[in-house]
Short mmCIF file of C-alpha atoms and ligand atoms in Angstrom, two decimals:
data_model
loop_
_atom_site.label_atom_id
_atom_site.label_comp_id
_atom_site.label_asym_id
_atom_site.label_seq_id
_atom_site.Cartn_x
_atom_site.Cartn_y
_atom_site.Cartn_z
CA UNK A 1 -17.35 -14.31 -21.72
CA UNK A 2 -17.52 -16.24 -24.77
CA UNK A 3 -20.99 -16.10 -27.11
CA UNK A 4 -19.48 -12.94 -28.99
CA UNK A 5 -18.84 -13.87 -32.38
CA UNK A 6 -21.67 -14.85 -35.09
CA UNK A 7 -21.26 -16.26 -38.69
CA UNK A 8 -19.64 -19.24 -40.06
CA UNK A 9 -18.16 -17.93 -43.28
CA UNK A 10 -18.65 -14.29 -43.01
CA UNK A 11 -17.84 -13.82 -38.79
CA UNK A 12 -18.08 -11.01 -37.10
CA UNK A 13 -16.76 -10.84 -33.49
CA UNK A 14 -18.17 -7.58 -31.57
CA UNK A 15 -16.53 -5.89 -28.79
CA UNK A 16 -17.39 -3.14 -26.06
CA UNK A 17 -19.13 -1.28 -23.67
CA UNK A 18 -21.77 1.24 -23.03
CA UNK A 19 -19.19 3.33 -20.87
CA UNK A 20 -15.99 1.83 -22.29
CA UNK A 21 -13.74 4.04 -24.53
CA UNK A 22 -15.70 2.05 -27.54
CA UNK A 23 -17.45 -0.51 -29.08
CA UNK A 24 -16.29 -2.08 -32.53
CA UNK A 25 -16.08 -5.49 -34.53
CA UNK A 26 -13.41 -7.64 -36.32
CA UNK A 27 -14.98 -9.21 -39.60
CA UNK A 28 -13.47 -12.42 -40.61
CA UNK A 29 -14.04 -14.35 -43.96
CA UNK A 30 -15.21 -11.15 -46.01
CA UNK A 31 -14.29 -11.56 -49.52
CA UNK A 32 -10.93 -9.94 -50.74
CA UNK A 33 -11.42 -7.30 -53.62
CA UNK A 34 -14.73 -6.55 -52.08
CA UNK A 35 -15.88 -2.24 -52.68
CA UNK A 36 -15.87 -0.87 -49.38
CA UNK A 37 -16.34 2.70 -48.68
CA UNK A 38 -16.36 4.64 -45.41
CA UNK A 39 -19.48 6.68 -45.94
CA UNK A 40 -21.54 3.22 -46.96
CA UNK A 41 -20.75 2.39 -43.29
CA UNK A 42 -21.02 4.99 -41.69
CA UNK A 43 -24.98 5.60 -43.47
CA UNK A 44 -26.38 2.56 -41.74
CA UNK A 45 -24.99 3.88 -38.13
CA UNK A 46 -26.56 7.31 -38.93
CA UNK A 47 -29.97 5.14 -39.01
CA UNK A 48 -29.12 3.81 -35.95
CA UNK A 49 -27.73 7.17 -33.94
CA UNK A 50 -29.24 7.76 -30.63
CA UNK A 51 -30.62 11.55 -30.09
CA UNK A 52 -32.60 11.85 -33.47
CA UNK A 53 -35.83 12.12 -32.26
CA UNK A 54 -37.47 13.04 -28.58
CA UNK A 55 -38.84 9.64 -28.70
CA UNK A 56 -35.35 8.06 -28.32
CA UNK A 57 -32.67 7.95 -25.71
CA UNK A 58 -31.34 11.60 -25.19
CA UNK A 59 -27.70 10.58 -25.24
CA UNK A 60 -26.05 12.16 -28.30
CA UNK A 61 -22.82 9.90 -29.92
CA UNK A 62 -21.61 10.88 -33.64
CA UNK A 63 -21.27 7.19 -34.17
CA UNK A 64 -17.99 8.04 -36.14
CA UNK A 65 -16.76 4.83 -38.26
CA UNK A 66 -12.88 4.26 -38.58
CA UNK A 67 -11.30 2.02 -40.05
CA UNK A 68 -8.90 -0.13 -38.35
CA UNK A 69 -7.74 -2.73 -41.02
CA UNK A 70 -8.49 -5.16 -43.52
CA UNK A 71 -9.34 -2.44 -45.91
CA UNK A 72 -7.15 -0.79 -48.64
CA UNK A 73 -8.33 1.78 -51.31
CA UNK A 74 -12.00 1.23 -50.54
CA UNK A 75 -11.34 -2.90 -51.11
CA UNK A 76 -11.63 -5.39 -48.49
CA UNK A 77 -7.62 -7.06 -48.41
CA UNK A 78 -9.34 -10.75 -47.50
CA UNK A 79 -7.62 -9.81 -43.87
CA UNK A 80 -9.26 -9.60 -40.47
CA UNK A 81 -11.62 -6.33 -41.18
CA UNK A 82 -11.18 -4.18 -37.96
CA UNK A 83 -13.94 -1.02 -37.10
CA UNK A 84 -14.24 0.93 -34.44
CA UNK A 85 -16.82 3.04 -32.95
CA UNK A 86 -15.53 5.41 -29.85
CA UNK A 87 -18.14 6.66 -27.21
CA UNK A 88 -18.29 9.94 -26.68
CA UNK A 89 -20.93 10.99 -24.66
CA UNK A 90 -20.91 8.85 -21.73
CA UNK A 91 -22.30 10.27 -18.26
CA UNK A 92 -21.52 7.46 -15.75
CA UNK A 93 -22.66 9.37 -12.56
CA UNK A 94 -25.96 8.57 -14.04
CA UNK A 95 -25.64 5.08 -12.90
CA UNK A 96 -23.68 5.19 -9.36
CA UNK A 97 -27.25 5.18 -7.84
CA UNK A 98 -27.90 2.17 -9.60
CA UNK A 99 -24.11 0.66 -8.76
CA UNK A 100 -25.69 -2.02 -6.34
CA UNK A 101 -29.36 -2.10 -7.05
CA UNK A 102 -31.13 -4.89 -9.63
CA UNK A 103 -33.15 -3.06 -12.50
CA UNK A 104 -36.13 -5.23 -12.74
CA UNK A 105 -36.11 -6.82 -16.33
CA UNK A 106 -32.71 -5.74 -17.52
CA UNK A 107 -29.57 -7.96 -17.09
CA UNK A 108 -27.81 -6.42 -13.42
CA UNK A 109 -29.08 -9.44 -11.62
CA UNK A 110 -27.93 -12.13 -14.50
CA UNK A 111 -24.58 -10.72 -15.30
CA UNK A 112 -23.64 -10.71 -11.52
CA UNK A 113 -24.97 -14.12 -11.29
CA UNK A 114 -22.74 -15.38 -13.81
CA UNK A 115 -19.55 -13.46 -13.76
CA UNK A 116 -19.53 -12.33 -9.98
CA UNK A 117 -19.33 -8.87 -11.13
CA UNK A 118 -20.12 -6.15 -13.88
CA UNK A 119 -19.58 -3.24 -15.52
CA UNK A 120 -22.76 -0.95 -14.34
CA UNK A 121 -22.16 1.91 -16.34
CA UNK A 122 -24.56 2.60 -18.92
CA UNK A 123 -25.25 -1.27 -18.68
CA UNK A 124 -22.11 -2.19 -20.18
CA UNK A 125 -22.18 -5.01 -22.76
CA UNK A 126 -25.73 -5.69 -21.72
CA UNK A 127 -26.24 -2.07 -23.68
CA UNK A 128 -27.37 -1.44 -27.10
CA UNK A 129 -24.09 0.45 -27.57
CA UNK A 130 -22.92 -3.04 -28.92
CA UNK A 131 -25.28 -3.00 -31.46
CA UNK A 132 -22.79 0.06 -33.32
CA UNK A 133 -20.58 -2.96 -34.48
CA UNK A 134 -23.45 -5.20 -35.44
CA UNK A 135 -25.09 -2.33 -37.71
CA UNK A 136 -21.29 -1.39 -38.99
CA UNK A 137 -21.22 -5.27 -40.05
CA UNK A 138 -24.05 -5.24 -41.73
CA UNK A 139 -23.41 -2.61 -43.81
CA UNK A 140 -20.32 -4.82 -44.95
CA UNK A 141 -22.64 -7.84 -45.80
CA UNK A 142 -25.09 -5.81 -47.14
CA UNK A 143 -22.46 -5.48 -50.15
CA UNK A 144 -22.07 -8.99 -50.51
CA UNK A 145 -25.46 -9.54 -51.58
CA UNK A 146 -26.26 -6.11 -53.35
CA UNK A 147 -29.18 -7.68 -55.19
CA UNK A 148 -31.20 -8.73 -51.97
CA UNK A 149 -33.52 -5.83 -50.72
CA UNK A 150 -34.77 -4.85 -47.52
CA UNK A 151 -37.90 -2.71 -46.11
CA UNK A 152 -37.84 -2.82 -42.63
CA UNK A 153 -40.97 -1.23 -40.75
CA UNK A 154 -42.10 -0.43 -37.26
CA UNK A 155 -45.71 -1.99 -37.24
CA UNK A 156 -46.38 -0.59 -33.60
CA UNK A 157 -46.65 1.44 -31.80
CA UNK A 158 -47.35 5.03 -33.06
CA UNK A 159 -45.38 7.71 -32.58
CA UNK A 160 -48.32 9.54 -30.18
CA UNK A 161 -48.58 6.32 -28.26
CA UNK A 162 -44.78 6.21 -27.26
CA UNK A 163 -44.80 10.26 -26.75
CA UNK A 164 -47.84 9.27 -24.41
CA UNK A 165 -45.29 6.81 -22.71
CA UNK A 166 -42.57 8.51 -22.19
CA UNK A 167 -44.14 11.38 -20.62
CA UNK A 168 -45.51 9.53 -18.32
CA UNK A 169 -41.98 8.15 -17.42
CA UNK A 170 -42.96 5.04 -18.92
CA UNK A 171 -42.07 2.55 -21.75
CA UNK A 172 -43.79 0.64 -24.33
CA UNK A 173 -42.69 -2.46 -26.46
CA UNK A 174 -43.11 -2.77 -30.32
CA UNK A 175 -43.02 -4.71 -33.00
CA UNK A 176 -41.11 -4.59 -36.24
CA UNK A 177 -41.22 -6.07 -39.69
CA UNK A 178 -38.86 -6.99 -42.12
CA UNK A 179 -39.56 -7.92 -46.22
CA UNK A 180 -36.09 -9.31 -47.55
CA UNK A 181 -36.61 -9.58 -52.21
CA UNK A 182 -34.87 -11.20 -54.27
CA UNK A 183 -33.76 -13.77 -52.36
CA UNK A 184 -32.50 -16.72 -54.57
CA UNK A 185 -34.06 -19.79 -53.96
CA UNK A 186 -31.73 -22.69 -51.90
CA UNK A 187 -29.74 -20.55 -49.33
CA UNK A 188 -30.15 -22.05 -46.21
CA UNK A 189 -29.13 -25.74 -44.66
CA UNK A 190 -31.92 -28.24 -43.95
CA UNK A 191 -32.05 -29.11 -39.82
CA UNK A 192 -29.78 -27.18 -36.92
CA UNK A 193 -28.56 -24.53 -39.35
CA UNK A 194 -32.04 -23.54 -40.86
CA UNK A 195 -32.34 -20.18 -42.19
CA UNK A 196 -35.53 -19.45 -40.61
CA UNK A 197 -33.59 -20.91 -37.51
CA UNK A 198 -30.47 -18.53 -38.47
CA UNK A 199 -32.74 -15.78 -38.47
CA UNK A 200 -34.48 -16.37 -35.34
CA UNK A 201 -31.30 -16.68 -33.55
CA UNK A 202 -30.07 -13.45 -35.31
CA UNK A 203 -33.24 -11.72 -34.31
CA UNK A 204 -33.26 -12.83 -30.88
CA UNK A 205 -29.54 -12.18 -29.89
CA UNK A 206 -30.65 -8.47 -30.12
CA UNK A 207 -31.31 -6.76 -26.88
CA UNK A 208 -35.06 -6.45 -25.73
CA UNK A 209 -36.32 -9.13 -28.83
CA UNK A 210 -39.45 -11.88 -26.88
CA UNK A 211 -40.60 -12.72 -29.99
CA UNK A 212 -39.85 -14.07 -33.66
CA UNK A 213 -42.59 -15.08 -36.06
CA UNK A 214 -42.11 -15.96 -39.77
CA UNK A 215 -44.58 -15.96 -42.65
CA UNK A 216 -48.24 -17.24 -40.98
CA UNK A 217 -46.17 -17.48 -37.60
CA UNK A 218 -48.56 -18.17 -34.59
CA UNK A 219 -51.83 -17.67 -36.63
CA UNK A 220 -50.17 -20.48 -38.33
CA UNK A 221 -51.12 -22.64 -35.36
CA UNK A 222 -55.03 -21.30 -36.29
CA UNK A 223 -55.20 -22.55 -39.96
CA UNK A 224 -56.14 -25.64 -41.99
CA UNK A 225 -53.84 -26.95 -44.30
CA UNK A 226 -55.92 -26.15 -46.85
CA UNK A 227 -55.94 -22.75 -46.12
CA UNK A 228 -52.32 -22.44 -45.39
CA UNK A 229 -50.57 -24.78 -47.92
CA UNK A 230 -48.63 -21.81 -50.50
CA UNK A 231 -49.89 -23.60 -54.32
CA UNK A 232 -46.71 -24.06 -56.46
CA UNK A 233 -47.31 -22.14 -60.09
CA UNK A 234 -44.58 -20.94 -62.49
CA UNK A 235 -44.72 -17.24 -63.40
CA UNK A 236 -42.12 -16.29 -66.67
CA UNK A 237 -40.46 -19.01 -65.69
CA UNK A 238 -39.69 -18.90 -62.24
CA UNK A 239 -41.07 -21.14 -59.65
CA UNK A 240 -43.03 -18.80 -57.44
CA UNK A 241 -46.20 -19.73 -54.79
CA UNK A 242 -49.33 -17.96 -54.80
CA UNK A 243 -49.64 -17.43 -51.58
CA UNK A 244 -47.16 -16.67 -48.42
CA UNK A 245 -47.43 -18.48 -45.26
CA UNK A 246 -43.73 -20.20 -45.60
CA UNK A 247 -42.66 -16.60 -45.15
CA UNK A 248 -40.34 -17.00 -48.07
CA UNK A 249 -38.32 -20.20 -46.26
CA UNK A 250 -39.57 -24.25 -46.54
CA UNK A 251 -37.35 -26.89 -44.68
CA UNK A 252 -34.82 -24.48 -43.97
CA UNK A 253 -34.08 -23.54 -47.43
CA UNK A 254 -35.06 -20.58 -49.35
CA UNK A 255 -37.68 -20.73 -52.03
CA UNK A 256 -36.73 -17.81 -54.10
CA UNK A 257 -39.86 -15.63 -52.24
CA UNK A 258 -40.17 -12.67 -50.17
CA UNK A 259 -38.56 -13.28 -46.75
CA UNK A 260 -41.21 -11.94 -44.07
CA UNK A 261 -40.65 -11.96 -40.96
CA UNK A 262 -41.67 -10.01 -37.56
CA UNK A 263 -39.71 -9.38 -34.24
CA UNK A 264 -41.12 -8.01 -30.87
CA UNK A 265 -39.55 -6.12 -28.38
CA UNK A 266 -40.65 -5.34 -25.19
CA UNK A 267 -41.06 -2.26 -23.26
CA UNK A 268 -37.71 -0.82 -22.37
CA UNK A 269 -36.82 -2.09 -19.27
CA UNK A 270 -35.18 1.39 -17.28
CA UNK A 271 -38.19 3.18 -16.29
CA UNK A 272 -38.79 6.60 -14.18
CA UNK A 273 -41.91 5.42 -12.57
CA UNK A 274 -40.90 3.83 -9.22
CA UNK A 275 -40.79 -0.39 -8.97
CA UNK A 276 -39.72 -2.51 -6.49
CA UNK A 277 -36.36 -4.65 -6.06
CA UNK A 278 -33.49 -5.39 -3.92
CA UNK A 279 -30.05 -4.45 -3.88
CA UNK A 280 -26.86 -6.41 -4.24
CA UNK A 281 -27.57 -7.99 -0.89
CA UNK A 282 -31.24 -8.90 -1.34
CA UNK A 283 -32.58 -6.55 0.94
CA UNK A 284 -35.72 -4.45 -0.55
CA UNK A 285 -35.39 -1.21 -2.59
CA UNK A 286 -37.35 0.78 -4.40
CA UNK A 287 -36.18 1.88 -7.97
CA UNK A 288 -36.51 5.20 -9.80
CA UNK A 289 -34.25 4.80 -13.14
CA UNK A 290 -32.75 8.26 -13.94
CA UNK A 291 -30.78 8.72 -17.00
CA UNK A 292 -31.49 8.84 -20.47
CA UNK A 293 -33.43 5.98 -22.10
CA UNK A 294 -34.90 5.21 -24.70
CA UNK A 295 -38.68 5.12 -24.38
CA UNK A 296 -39.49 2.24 -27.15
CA UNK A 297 -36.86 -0.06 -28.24
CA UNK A 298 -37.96 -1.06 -31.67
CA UNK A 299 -38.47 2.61 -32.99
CA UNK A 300 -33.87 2.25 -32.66
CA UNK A 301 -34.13 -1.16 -33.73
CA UNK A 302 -34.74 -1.22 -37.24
CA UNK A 303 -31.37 -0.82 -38.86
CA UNK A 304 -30.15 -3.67 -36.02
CA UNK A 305 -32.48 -5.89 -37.42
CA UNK A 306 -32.08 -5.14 -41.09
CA UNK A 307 -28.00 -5.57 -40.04
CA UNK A 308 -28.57 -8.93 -38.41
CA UNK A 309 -30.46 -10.50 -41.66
CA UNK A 310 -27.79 -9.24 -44.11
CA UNK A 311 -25.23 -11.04 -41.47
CA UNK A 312 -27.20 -14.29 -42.49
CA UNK A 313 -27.61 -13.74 -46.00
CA UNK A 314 -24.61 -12.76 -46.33
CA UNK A 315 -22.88 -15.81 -44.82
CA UNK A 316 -25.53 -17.74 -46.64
CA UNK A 317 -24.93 -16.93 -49.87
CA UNK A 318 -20.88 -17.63 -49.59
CA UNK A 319 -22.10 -21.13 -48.14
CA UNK A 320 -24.27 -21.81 -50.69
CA UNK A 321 -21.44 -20.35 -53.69
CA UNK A 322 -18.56 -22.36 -51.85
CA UNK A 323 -19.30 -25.45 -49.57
CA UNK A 324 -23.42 -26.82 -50.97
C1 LIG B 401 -31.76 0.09 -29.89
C2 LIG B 401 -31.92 -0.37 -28.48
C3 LIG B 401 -32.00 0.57 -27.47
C4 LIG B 401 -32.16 0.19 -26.15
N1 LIG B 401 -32.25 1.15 -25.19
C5 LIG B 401 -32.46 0.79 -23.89
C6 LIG B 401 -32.57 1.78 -22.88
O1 LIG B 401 -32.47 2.99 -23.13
N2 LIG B 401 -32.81 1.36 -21.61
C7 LIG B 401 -32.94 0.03 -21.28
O2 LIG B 401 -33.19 -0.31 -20.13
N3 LIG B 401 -32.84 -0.91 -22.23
C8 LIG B 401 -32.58 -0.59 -23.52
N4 LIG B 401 -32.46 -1.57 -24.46
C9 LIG B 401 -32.66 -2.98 -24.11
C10 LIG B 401 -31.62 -3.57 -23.17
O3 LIG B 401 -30.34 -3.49 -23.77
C11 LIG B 401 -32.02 -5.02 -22.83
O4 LIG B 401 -33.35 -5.06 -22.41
C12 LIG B 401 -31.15 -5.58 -21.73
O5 LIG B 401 -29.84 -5.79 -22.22
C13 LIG B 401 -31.66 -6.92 -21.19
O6 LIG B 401 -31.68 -7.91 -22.20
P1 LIG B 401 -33.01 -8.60 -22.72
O7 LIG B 401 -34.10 -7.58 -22.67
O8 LIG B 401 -32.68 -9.02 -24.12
O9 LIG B 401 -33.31 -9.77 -21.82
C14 LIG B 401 -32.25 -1.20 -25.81
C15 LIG B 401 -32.14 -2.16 -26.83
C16 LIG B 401 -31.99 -1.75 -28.16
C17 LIG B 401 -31.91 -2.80 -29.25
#
């Protein structure tokens, strides 16, 4: 299965499975002499830990960072960065039921489509268990560019609407936003490799993501140009707009303004209320999904989203210092 590895300068190559011993990632390309400490690591996967809440997946993992390689006395060595993530709570039985049967909307059907077989425990690399090594990246890349800030917020739903949903053995989808400052101006490249391009690709590669919209987005599609167009005015010095439909990005390239952008997810896919599908053979079945689940996706998702845009700063910003 190729697909697994994401960067050009800073690239991280993930590994693991929902049910597998563990899930971890080898960073290539990060800069030697670079301050790394455990505990920096390890307090972006606390963000992302499963169990917090009763509104998230009941599964309980300490999410334990160790470090493989590639680090030496809290400094990256400039060699192959190597962490690891082990599972601990895994309860497999939970999906023998499922072993031959096609959840609708999550990724049975596709993987055995492609690969003739798959790993049905816990959903295994289709799983947001994979997302551990993304989030322990990111916390890597995050100290690449210390000056670039991030506020990541869950815009909907509310915490009373996914209580409502889960209750009711049901899911509901969300959508999250994410304000990136101080963002110099000219990181990006102008036509495949655009950051807002980067980004959506980023974005997108995380499990349960349908949409991607940045700055004006689709109301874009709604406005004059008049009404649109961000005016160009200097402020101390610094070439700023006054308004911010780019979303902080124009032809790719950064403009030195807040990166805005929004992601949707959709309702978590494994669901207690009964559906219809077939099994392995295409005959009919109907579906109850036991298990533990998470009830909304992006309530989890913010720190994997905050992870994924340091990834592309990150590797931006040694572009832009090294190869223009
Ligand atoms: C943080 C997080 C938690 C998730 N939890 C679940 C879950 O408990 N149950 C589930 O069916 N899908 C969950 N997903 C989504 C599936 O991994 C995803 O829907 C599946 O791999 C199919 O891929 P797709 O939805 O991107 O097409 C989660 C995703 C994320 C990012």
């Amino acid at each position: 299965m190729s697909g697994n590895s994401f960067g050009t300068l800073f690239k991280i190559t993930t590994w693991g499975e929902s049910h597998g011993p563990a899930t971890g990632v080898v960073i290539d390309g990060c800069p030697a002499g670079l301050k790394i400490h455990e505990k920096d690591i390890q307090k972006e996967l606390d963000r992302r830990k499963p169990g917090q809440s009763q509104s998230t997946t009941a599964r309980k993992e300490a999410d334990k960072i160790e470090i493989l390689s590639g680090i030496f006395e809290n400094k990256a060595t400039g060699t192959p960065i190597s962490l690891i993530i082990r599972n601990t709570d895994t309860r497999s039985k939970d999906y023998e039921k499922l072993k031959n049967l096609y959840r609708p909307s999550h990724a049975d059907f596709t993987y055995d489509e492609k690969y003739g077989f798959r790993d049905h425990r816990g959903g295994g690399r289709a799983s947001a268990r994979e997302t551990t090594a993304r989030v322990a990246a990111g916390a890597i890349a995050k100290k690449i560019i210390p000056f670039i800030t991030f506020k990541t917020t869950l815009i909907s739903p509310d915490f009373k609407t996914i209580e409502a949903a889960r209750k009711e053995g049901d899911s509901i989808g969300g959508l999250i936003e994410c304000v990136i400052q101080n963002i110099p101006a000219g990181l990006g490249s102008p036509v495949f490799e655009k950051l807002d391009a980067r980004l959506a690709q980023a974005m997108l590669s995380i499990p349960g993501t349908k949409g991607f919209e940045i700055g004006s987005g689709f109301k874009g599609a709604e406005m004059k140009g008049s009404e649109h167009n961000d005016e160009i005015l200097t402020k101390k010095g610094k070439v700023m707009t006054k308004t911010n439909h780019a979303g902080g990005v124009v032809g790719g390239i950064s403009n030195g303004m807040d990166i805005i952008f929004r992601v949707a997810f959709k309702p978590t896919a494994s669901i207690a209320k009964k559906q219809q599908t077939i099994d392995q053979k295409g005959s009919k079945k109907t579906i109850e999904i036991e298990g533990r689940h998470d009830p909304c996706i992006a309530l989890r998702a913010l720190p994997i989203v905050e992870s994924m845009a340091a990834l592309v700063l990150a590797d931006e910003y040694l572009i832009q210092k090294t190869v223009k």
